[in-house]
Tab-separated table of C-alpha atoms in Angstrom:
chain	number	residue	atom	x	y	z
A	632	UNK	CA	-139.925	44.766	-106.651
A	633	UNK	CA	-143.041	42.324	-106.291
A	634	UNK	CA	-145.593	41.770	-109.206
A	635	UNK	CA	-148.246	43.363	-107.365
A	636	UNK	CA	-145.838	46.867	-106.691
A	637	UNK	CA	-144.827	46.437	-110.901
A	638	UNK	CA	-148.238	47.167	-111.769
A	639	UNK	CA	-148.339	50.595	-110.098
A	640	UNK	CA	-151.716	49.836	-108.667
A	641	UNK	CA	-152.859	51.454	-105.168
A	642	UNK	CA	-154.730	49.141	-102.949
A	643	UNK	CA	-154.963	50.982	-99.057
A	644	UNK	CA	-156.905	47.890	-98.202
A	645	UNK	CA	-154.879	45.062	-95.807
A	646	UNK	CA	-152.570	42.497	-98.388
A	647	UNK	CA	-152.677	38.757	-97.552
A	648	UNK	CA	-150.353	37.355	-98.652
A	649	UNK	CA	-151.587	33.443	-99.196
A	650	UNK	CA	-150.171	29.810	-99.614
A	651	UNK	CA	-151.944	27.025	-100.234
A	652	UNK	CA	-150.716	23.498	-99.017
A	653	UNK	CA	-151.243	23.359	-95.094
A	654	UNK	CA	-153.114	26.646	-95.602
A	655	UNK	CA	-156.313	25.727	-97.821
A	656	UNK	CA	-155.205	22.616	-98.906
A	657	UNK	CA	-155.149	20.140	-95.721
A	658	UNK	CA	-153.527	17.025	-95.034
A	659	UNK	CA	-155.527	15.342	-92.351
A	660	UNK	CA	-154.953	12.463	-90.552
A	661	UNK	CA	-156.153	9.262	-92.259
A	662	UNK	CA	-157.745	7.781	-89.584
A	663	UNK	CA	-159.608	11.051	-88.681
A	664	UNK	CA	-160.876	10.734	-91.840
A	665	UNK	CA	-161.812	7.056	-92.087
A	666	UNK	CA	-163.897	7.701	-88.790
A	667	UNK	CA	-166.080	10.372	-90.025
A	668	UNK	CA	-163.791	13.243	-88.742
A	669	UNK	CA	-164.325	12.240	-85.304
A	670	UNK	CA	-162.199	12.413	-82.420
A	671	UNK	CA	-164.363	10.034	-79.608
A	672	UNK	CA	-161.828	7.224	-80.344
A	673	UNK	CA	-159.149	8.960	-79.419
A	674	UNK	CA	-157.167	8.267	-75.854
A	675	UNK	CA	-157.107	11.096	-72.922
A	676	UNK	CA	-154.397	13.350	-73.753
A	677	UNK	CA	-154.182	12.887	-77.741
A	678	UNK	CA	-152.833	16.188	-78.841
A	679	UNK	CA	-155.362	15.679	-82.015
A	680	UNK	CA	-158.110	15.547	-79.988
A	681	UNK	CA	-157.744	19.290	-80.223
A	682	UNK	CA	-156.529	19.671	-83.643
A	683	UNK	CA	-159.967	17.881	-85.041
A	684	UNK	CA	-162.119	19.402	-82.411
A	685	UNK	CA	-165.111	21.441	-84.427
A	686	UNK	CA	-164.342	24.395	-82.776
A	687	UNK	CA	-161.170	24.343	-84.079
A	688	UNK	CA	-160.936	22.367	-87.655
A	689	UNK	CA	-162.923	23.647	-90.914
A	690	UNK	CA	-163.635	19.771	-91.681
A	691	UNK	CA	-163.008	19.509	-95.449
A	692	UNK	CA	-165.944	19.090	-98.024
A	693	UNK	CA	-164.439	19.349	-101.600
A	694	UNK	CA	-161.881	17.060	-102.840
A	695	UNK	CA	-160.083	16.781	-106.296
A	696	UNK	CA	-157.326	15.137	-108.368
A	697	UNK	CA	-155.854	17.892	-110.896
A	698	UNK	CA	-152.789	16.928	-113.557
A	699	UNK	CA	-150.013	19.391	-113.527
A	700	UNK	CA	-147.099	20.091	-115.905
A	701	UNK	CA	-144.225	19.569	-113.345
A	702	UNK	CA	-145.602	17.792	-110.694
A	703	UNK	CA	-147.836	15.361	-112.420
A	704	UNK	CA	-151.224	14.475	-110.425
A	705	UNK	CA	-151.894	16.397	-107.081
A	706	UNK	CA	-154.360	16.491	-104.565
A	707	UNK	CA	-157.006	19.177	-103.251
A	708	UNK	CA	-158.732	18.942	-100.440
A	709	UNK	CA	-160.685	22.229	-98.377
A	710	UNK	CA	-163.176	23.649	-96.603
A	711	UNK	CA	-165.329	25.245	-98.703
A	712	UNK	CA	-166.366	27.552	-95.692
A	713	UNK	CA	-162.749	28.587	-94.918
A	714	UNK	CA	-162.568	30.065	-98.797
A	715	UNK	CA	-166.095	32.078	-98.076
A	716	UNK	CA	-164.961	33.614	-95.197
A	717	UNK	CA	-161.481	34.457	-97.388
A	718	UNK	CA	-163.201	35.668	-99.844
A	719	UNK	CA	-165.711	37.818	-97.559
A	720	UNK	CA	-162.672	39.475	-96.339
A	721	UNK	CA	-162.160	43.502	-97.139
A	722	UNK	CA	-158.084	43.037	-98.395
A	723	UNK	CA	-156.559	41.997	-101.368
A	724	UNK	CA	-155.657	38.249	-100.896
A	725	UNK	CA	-152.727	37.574	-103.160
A	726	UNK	CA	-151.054	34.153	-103.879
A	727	UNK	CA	-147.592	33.543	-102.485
A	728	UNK	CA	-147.319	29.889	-102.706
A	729	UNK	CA	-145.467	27.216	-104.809
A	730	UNK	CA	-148.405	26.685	-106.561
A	731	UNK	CA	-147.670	29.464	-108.790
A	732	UNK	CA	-147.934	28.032	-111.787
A	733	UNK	CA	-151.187	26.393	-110.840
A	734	UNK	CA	-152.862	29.718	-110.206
A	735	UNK	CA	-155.572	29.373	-112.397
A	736	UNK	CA	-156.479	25.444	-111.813
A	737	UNK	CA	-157.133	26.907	-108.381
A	738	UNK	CA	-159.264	30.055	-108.705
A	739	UNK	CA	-161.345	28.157	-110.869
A	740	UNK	CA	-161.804	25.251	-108.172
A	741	UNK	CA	-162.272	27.421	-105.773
A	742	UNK	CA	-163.980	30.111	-107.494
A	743	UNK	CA	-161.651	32.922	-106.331
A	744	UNK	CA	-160.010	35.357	-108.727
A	745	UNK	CA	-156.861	35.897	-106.865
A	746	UNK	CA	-153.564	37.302	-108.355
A	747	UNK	CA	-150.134	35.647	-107.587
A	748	UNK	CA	-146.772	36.480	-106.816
A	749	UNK	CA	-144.182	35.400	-109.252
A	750	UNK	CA	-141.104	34.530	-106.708
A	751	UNK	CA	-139.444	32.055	-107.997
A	752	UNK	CA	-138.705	30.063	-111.072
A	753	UNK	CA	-140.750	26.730	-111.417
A	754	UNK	CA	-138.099	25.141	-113.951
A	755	UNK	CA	-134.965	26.088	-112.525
A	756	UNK	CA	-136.186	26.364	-109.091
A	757	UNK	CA	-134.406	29.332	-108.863
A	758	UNK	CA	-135.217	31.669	-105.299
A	759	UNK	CA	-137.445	28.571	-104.286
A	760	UNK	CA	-136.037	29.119	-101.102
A	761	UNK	CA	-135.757	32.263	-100.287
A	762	UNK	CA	-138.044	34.397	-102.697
A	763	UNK	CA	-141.161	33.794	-100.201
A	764	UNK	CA	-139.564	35.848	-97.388
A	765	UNK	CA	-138.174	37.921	-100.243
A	766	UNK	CA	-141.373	39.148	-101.172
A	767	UNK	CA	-142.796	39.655	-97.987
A	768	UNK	CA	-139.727	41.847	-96.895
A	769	UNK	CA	-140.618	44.179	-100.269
A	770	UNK	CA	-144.194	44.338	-99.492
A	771	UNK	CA	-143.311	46.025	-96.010
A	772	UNK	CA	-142.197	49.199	-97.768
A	773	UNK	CA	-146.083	49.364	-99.195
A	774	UNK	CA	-147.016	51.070	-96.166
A	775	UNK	CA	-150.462	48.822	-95.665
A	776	UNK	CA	-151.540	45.688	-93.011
A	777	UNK	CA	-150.329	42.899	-94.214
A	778	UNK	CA	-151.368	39.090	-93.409
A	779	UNK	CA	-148.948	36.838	-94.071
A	780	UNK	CA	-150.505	32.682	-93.801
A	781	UNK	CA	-148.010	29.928	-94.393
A	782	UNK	CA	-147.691	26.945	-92.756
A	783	UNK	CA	-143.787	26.338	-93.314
A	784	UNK	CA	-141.744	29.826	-93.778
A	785	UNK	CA	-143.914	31.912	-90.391
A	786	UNK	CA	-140.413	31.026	-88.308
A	787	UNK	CA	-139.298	33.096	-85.650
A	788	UNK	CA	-136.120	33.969	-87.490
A	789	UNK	CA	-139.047	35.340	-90.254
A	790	UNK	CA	-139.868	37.744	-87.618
A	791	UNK	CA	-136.630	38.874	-86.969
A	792	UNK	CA	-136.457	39.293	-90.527
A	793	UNK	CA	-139.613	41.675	-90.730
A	794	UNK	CA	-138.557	43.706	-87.876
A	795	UNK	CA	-135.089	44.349	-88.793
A	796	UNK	CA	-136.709	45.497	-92.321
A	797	UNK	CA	-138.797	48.250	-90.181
A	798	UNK	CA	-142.174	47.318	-91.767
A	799	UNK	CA	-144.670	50.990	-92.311
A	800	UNK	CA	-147.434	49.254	-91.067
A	801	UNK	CA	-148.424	45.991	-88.921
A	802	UNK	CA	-147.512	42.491	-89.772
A	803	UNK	CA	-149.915	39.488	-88.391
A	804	UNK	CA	-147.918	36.257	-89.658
A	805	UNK	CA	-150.351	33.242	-89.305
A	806	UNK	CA	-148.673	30.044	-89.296
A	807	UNK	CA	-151.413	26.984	-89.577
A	808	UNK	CA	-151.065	23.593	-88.622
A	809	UNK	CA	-150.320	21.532	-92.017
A	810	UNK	CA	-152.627	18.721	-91.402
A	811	UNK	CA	-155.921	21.359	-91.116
A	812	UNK	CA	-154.906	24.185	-92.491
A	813	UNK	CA	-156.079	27.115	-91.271
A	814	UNK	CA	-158.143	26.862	-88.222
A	815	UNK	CA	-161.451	28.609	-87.060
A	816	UNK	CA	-159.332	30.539	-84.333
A	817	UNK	CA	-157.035	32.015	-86.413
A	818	UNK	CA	-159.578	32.515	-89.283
A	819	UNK	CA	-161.313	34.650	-86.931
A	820	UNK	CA	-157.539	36.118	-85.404
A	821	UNK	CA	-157.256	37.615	-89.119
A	822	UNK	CA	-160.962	38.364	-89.781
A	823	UNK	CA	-160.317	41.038	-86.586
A	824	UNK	CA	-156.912	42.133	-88.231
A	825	UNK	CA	-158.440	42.613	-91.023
A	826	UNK	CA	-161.384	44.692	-89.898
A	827	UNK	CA	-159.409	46.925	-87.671
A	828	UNK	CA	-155.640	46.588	-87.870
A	829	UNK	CA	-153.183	47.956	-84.931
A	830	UNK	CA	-152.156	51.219	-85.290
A	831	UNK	CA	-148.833	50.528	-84.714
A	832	UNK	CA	-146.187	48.490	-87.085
A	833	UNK	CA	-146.080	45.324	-84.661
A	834	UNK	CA	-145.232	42.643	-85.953
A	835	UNK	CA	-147.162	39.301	-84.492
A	836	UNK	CA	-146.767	36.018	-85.146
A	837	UNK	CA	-149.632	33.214	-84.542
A	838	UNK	CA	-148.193	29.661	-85.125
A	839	UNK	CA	-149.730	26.279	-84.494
A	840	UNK	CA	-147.516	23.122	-85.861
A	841	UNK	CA	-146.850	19.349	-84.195
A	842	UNK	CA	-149.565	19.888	-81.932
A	843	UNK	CA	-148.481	23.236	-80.281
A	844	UNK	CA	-149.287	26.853	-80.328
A	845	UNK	CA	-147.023	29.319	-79.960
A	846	UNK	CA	-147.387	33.553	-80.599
A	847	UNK	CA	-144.812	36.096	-79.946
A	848	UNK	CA	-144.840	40.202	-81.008
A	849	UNK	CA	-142.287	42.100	-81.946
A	850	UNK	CA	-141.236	45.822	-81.426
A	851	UNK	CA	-142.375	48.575	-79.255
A	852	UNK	CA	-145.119	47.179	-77.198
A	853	UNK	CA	-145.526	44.661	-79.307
A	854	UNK	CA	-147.287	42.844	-76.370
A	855	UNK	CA	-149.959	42.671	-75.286
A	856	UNK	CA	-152.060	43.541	-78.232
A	857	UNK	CA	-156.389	44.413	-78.566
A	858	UNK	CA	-156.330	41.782	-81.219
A	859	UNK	CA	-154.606	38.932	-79.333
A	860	UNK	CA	-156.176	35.615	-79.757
A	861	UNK	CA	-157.475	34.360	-76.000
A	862	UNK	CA	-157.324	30.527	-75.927
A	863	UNK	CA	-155.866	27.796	-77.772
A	864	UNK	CA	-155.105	28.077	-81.162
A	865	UNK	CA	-156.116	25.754	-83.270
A	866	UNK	CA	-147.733	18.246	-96.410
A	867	UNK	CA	-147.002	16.545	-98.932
A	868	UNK	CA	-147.674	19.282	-101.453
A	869	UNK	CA	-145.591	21.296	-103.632
């Protein structure tokens, strides 16, 4: 059982289920950033030429150092418009990140009020590796959209996971690009989930890492789907 299904509270809205590092917290190349975010210097073919482009990166405006109890001094840096549009979203956006026991250093930097998922232990370490999937897989049996947004864990294998679970409702798994975080294509791929999820339990998967872009669906007729993303899509953390 997840926090959020503990507390016996009834939420019909969608559930996004949220990391931070390579989600909201980016790790862009340094000499993007030492040239003003700008991609003019780059050579025909650079794969980052699209990856910095401003129709697809939410270039980063806030930045701060924050001391932690296990991890001693960590960085933040995100797009304050990114975390508008997150928080202008009609779903419960829940933390599912190993920044759990930073929680509150975050809502208060970002000025979000966000609950977290407890899944795993940040002394012993204990389900660090498996309690994100963990907690997605009990979440399916809420019977409500869910948007799952991690850079790292959104594998194919994930999907298998979901669908051999048999998920009540649809899953849209968004996996960002770690060096941006997410981008303004898939920011606007979940806005539409969001608004009007399928009607169906497909499960679909939008991933963008190493300078590709990949989606697949699962079940049923999985593919195509009225809320497929046309065009390209789009750490050193914890």
């Amino acid at each position: 059982m997840t926090d959020m299904q503990a507390t016996g509270a009834t939420d019909a809205r969608p559930l996004v289920l949220i990391d931070f590092d390579g989600v909201i917290n980016q790790f862009p190349d340094g000499k993007v950033r030492r040239r003003q975010n700008s991609t003019g210097w780059m050579r025909p073919g650079d794969p980052r030429v699209g990856l910095y482009s401003p129709g697809n990166w939410f270039v980063p405006d806030h930045r701060e150092d924050i001391d932690t109890r296990y991890h001693g001094r960590l960085r933040l840096l995100w797009s304050g418009e990114l975390v508008e549009r997150l928080k202008a979203l009609d779903a419960q956006v829940v933390w599912l990140s190993t920044w759990q026991p930073y929680v509150d250093a975050l809502d208060l930097r970002l000025g979000v009020d966000w609950p977290t998922e407890h899944w795993y232990d940040p002394v012993t370490r204990e389900h660090r590796y498996t309690g994100k999937r963990r907690t997605v897989l009990d979440h399916l049996a809420d019977g409500r959209p869910i948007v799952w947004i991690d850079d790292e864990e959104t594998t194919y294998d994930a999907g298998l996971a979901l669908v051999g679970t048999g998920p009540q409702a649809p899953v849209l798994a968004v996996g960002p690009d770690t060096h941006v975080g997410i981008s303004r294509p898939q920011m606007a791929l979940i806005e539409r989930f969001v608004a009007s999820p399928p009607a169906d339990p497909v499960v679909r998967f939008e991933i963008s890492r190493d300078g590709r872009d990949g989606s697949w669906g699962f079940g049923g007729d999985a593919l195509p789907l009225p809320w497929n993303l046309s065009g390209p899509v789009g750490h050193t953390g914890l």
